[in-house]
Amino acid sequence: ETGVTQTPRHLVMGMTNKKSLKCEQHLGHNAMYWYKQSAKKPLELMFVYNFKEQTENNSVPSRFSPECPNSSHLFLHLHTLQPEDSALYLCASSHGGGLNSPLHFGNGTRLTVT
Amino acid sequence: ELKVEQNPLFLSMQEGKNYTIYCNYSTTSDRLYWYRQDPGKSLESLFVLLSNGAVKQEGRLMASLDTKARLSTLHITAAVHDLSATYFCAVEINTDKLIFGTGTRLQVFP
């Protein structure tokens, strides 16, 4: 049990589909993150939410749309994706507010775009 | 653009041996983190280094930070098979923004 739960664990979608990834944290943290992990590339920061406010959008294409309704939940809405978007999408949380604490990661969603 | 580079990218070592993984970064930061990832699993936090000269040890792993050289090391002492995993360093450049290194895949064999 990592304290950060991601669903689904695996997702296969066509390029015209719309789907959403869900992340929930039970750690009382105030910051939540989306990272993309592709083969042979470093983890790429996508979005950061701090106290429900988006504080980082790392030049992510608009076909990825995050939503953070409260400090415990984070979504990543997907539409008209490309095959190169296939990757492991990791959600993470931390105390936030510059408290120098590590990120706690979920198990990720393995996304395949066909 | 911030670069966080790890060396080596792949390390195959025999049980009982010692080795060091290096993490170099290209911008000023005094906060660095080390994570471990097992195949098919999530990332697990190992060490949090918050100042120049910080040294942390846990079991056979020891991490250090030299902010002036922009270098962190992860030293492995007397490696065992259970240490086989991918190790990432991550540099904090703004409040709550972590940039990860390329990762070092470690394999320990008998």
Tab-separated table of C-alpha atoms in Angstrom:
chain	number	residue	atom	x	y	z
A	1	GLU	CA	0.000	0.000	0.000
A	2	THR	CA	1.717	3.152	-1.188
A	3	GLY	CA	-0.845	5.698	0.059
A	4	VAL	CA	-1.246	6.914	-3.517
A	5	THR	CA	-3.679	4.901	-5.610
A	6	GLN	CA	-3.938	5.102	-9.388
A	7	THR	CA	-6.632	3.631	-11.601
A	8	PRO	CA	-6.721	1.969	-13.993
A	9	ARG	CA	-3.442	0.057	-13.848
A	10	HIS	CA	-3.547	-0.602	-17.585
A	11	LEU	CA	-5.358	1.228	-20.373
A	12	VAL	CA	-5.482	0.616	-24.105
A	13	MET	CA	-7.157	3.290	-26.166
A	14	GLY	CA	-7.534	4.309	-29.754
A	15	MET	CA	-6.456	7.687	-31.024
A	16	THR	CA	-10.037	8.960	-31.183
A	17	ASN	CA	-11.042	7.829	-27.685
A	18	LYS	CA	-11.483	9.925	-24.586
A	19	LYS	CA	-10.429	8.457	-21.267
A	20	SER	CA	-9.386	9.642	-17.835
A	21	LEU	CA	-6.725	8.546	-15.382
A	22	LYS	CA	-7.494	8.851	-11.695
A	23	CYS	CA	-5.214	9.365	-8.727
A	24	GLU	CA	-6.133	9.483	-5.044
A	25	GLN	CA	-3.832	10.063	-2.085
A	26	HIS	CA	-4.576	9.200	1.543
A	27	LEU	CA	-1.531	10.896	3.066
A	28	GLY	CA	-2.937	14.324	3.860
A	29	HIS	CA	-0.615	15.922	1.300
A	30	ASN	CA	-1.223	19.254	-0.382
A	31	ALA	CA	0.697	18.869	-3.643
A	32	MET	CA	-0.003	16.406	-6.440
A	33	TYR	CA	1.886	15.676	-9.638
A	34	TRP	CA	1.662	13.908	-12.976
A	35	TYR	CA	4.839	12.428	-14.446
A	36	LYS	CA	5.319	10.547	-17.708
A	37	GLN	CA	7.804	7.673	-17.847
A	38	SER	CA	8.777	6.473	-21.320
A	39	ALA	CA	11.294	3.809	-22.218
A	40	LYS	CA	14.859	5.087	-22.302
A	41	LYS	CA	13.882	8.619	-21.209
A	42	PRO	CA	13.992	10.333	-17.830
A	43	LEU	CA	10.764	10.874	-15.948
A	44	GLU	CA	9.098	13.944	-17.403
A	45	LEU	CA	7.215	16.312	-15.129
A	46	MET	CA	3.854	17.171	-16.671
A	47	PHE	CA	1.744	19.019	-14.117
A	48	VAL	CA	1.964	20.185	-10.518
A	49	TYR	CA	-0.921	21.179	-8.285
A	50	ASN	CA	-0.271	22.890	-4.975
A	51	PHE	CA	-3.253	23.370	-2.670
A	52	LYS	CA	-5.501	22.633	-5.681
A	53	GLU	CA	-3.912	25.379	-7.804
A	54	GLN	CA	-1.958	24.417	-10.904
A	55	THR	CA	1.576	25.705	-10.418
A	56	GLU	CA	3.308	23.931	-13.280
A	57	ASN	CA	2.431	22.997	-16.819
A	58	ASN	CA	5.585	21.719	-18.402
A	59	SER	CA	4.684	22.515	-22.031
A	60	VAL	CA	2.344	19.558	-22.190
A	61	PRO	CA	0.160	19.210	-25.324
A	62	SER	CA	-3.453	20.199	-24.863
A	63	ARG	CA	-4.614	16.639	-25.545
A	64	PHE	CA	-3.664	16.078	-21.876
A	65	SER	CA	-5.939	17.971	-19.507
A	66	PRO	CA	-5.447	17.773	-15.727
A	67	GLU	CA	-8.088	18.333	-13.082
A	68	CYS	CA	-7.631	18.639	-9.337
A	69	PRO	CA	-11.007	18.992	-7.580
A	70	ASN	CA	-9.475	18.752	-4.101
A	71	SER	CA	-6.155	18.034	-2.419
A	72	SER	CA	-6.790	14.283	-2.402
A	73	HIS	CA	-7.789	13.699	-6.019
A	74	LEU	CA	-6.108	14.303	-9.345
A	75	PHE	CA	-7.283	13.378	-12.821
A	76	LEU	CA	-5.653	13.359	-16.229
A	77	HIS	CA	-8.164	13.587	-19.053
A	78	LEU	CA	-6.977	12.188	-22.358
A	79	HIS	CA	-8.322	12.826	-25.849
A	80	THR	CA	-7.078	12.315	-29.405
A	81	LEU	CA	-3.784	10.881	-28.212
A	82	GLN	CA	-0.934	9.779	-30.450
A	83	PRO	CA	0.945	6.449	-30.373
A	84	GLU	CA	4.003	8.259	-28.971
A	85	ASP	CA	1.930	9.084	-25.881
A	86	SER	CA	2.120	5.426	-24.883
A	87	ALA	CA	3.979	5.363	-21.574
A	88	LEU	CA	3.666	4.802	-17.847
A	89	TYR	CA	1.875	7.729	-16.221
A	90	LEU	CA	2.804	8.219	-12.596
A	91	CYS	CA	0.939	10.245	-10.040
A	92	ALA	CA	2.721	11.513	-6.938
A	93	SER	CA	1.976	13.608	-3.889
A	94	SER	CA	3.993	15.529	-1.313
A	95	HIS	CA	3.445	17.815	1.649
A	96	GLY	CA	3.889	20.809	-0.649
A	97	GLY	CA	4.678	24.356	0.345
A	98	GLY	CA	8.401	23.788	0.103
A	99	LEU	CA	8.594	21.484	3.101
A	100	ASN	CA	11.482	19.550	1.576
A	101	SER	CA	9.698	16.238	1.634
A	102	PRO	CA	10.018	13.436	-0.901
A	103	LEU	CA	7.353	12.558	-3.428
A	104	HIS	CA	5.180	9.524	-2.777
A	105	PHE	CA	4.356	7.761	-6.019
A	106	GLY	CA	1.451	5.615	-7.104
A	107	ASN	CA	1.942	2.400	-9.059
A	108	GLY	CA	1.204	4.131	-12.336
A	109	THR	CA	-1.121	3.590	-15.281
A	110	ARG	CA	0.411	1.789	-18.241
A	111	LEU	CA	-1.137	3.498	-21.264
A	112	THR	CA	-1.039	2.074	-24.771
A	113	VAL	CA	-2.365	4.159	-27.652
A	114	THR	CA	-3.226	2.169	-30.768
B	1	GLU	CA	17.507	24.087	-19.448
B	2	LEU	CA	18.254	21.988	-16.388
B	3	LYS	CA	20.038	18.721	-17.049
B	4	VAL	CA	20.335	15.933	-14.527
B	5	GLU	CA	22.714	13.246	-15.674
B	6	GLN	CA	23.492	9.947	-14.037
B	7	ASN	CA	26.542	7.839	-14.606
B	8	PRO	CA	26.606	4.996	-15.368
B	9	LEU	CA	23.280	4.287	-17.054
B	10	PHE	CA	23.723	0.575	-16.548
B	11	LEU	CA	25.769	-1.203	-13.925
B	12	SER	CA	26.341	-4.916	-13.599
B	13	MET	CA	28.240	-5.831	-10.470
B	14	GLN	CA	29.128	-8.897	-8.500
B	15	GLU	CA	27.801	-9.527	-5.025
B	16	GLY	CA	30.135	-8.265	-2.344
B	17	LYS	CA	31.648	-5.524	-4.457
B	18	ASN	CA	31.492	-1.771	-3.936
B	19	TYR	CA	30.507	0.841	-6.479
B	20	THR	CA	29.356	4.453	-6.796
B	21	ILE	CA	26.617	5.992	-8.929
B	22	TYR	CA	27.060	9.647	-9.830
B	23	CYS	CA	24.430	12.327	-10.347
B	24	ASN	CA	25.458	15.636	-11.932
B	25	TYR	CA	23.118	18.568	-12.390
B	26	SER	CA	23.453	21.815	-14.265
B	27	THR	CA	21.795	24.444	-12.066
B	28	THR	CA	21.960	25.685	-8.509
B	29	SER	CA	20.059	23.560	-6.032
B	30	ASP	CA	20.641	22.431	-2.484
B	31	ARG	CA	17.961	19.769	-2.354
B	32	LEU	CA	18.356	16.384	-3.958
B	33	TYR	CA	16.502	13.108	-3.642
B	34	TRP	CA	17.288	9.484	-4.463
B	35	TYR	CA	14.625	6.978	-5.474
B	36	ARG	CA	14.551	3.291	-6.265
B	37	GLN	CA	12.284	1.592	-8.813
B	38	ASP	CA	11.840	-2.162	-9.116
B	39	PRO	CA	10.635	-3.548	-12.464
B	40	GLY	CA	6.915	-2.998	-12.918
B	41	LYS	CA	6.662	-1.094	-9.662
B	42	SER	CA	6.487	2.461	-8.467
B	43	LEU	CA	9.286	4.707	-7.237
B	44	GLU	CA	10.297	4.460	-3.599
B	45	SER	CA	12.028	7.291	-1.779
B	46	LEU	CA	15.481	6.383	-0.432
B	47	PHE	CA	17.202	9.587	0.671
B	48	VAL	CA	16.497	13.282	1.067
B	49	LEU	CA	19.601	15.517	0.987
B	50	LEU	CA	18.858	19.082	2.003
B	51	SER	CA	22.192	20.884	2.271
B	52	ASN	CA	25.756	20.982	1.064
B	53	GLY	CA	27.767	18.203	2.633
B	54	ALA	CA	24.699	16.174	3.616
B	55	VAL	CA	25.351	12.467	3.990
B	56	LYS	CA	22.705	9.834	4.619
B	57	GLN	CA	23.128	6.086	5.079
B	58	GLU	CA	20.676	3.225	5.081
B	59	GLY	CA	21.983	-0.312	5.109
B	60	ARG	CA	24.402	-0.840	2.237
B	61	LEU	CA	23.572	2.483	0.573
B	62	MET	CA	25.076	5.878	1.355
B	63	ALA	CA	24.203	9.123	-0.393
B	64	SER	CA	26.042	12.432	-0.314
B	65	LEU	CA	25.576	15.894	-1.755
B	66	ASP	CA	28.128	18.497	-2.870
B	67	THR	CA	26.148	21.529	-3.995
B	68	LYS	CA	29.229	23.462	-5.065
B	69	ALA	CA	30.230	20.718	-7.488
B	70	ARG	CA	26.536	20.076	-8.314
B	71	LEU	CA	27.171	16.421	-7.657
B	72	SER	CA	25.532	13.711	-5.624
B	73	THR	CA	26.789	10.180	-5.170
B	74	LEU	CA	25.081	6.950	-4.194
B	75	HIS	CA	27.626	4.500	-2.846
B	76	ILE	CA	26.892	0.791	-2.687
B	77	THR	CA	28.832	-1.277	-0.171
B	78	ALA	CA	29.106	-5.070	-0.460
B	79	ALA	CA	26.293	-5.366	-2.967
B	80	VAL	CA	23.619	-8.035	-2.606
B	81	HIS	CA	21.096	-9.283	-5.171
B	82	ASP	CA	18.210	-7.486	-3.449
B	83	LEU	CA	19.737	-4.164	-4.461
B	84	SER	CA	19.054	-4.896	-8.145
B	85	ALA	CA	16.752	-2.083	-9.328
B	86	THR	CA	16.838	1.227	-11.167
B	87	TYR	CA	18.044	4.186	-9.115
B	88	PHE	CA	17.056	7.767	-9.868
B	89	CYS	CA	18.310	11.027	-8.498
B	90	ALA	CA	16.022	14.068	-8.611
B	91	VAL	CA	16.891	17.734	-8.162
B	92	GLU	CA	14.475	20.253	-6.691
B	93	ILE	CA	14.703	23.488	-8.683
B	94	ASN	CA	11.607	25.370	-7.516
B	95	THR	CA	9.313	24.751	-4.626
B	96	ASP	CA	7.909	21.273	-5.118
B	97	LYS	CA	9.292	20.873	-8.664
B	98	LEU	CA	11.542	17.842	-9.082
B	99	ILE	CA	13.544	17.047	-12.196
B	100	PHE	CA	14.677	13.447	-12.456
B	101	GLY	CA	17.894	12.015	-13.780
B	102	THR	CA	18.176	9.408	-16.484
B	103	GLY	CA	18.291	6.532	-14.032
B	104	THR	CA	20.927	3.873	-13.367
B	105	ARG	CA	19.876	0.295	-13.837
B	106	LEU	CA	21.758	-1.883	-11.370
B	107	GLN	CA	22.087	-5.646	-11.675
B	108	VAL	CA	23.847	-7.588	-8.944
B	109	PHE	CA	24.878	-11.126	-9.803
B	110	PRO	CA	26.352	-13.936	-7.653
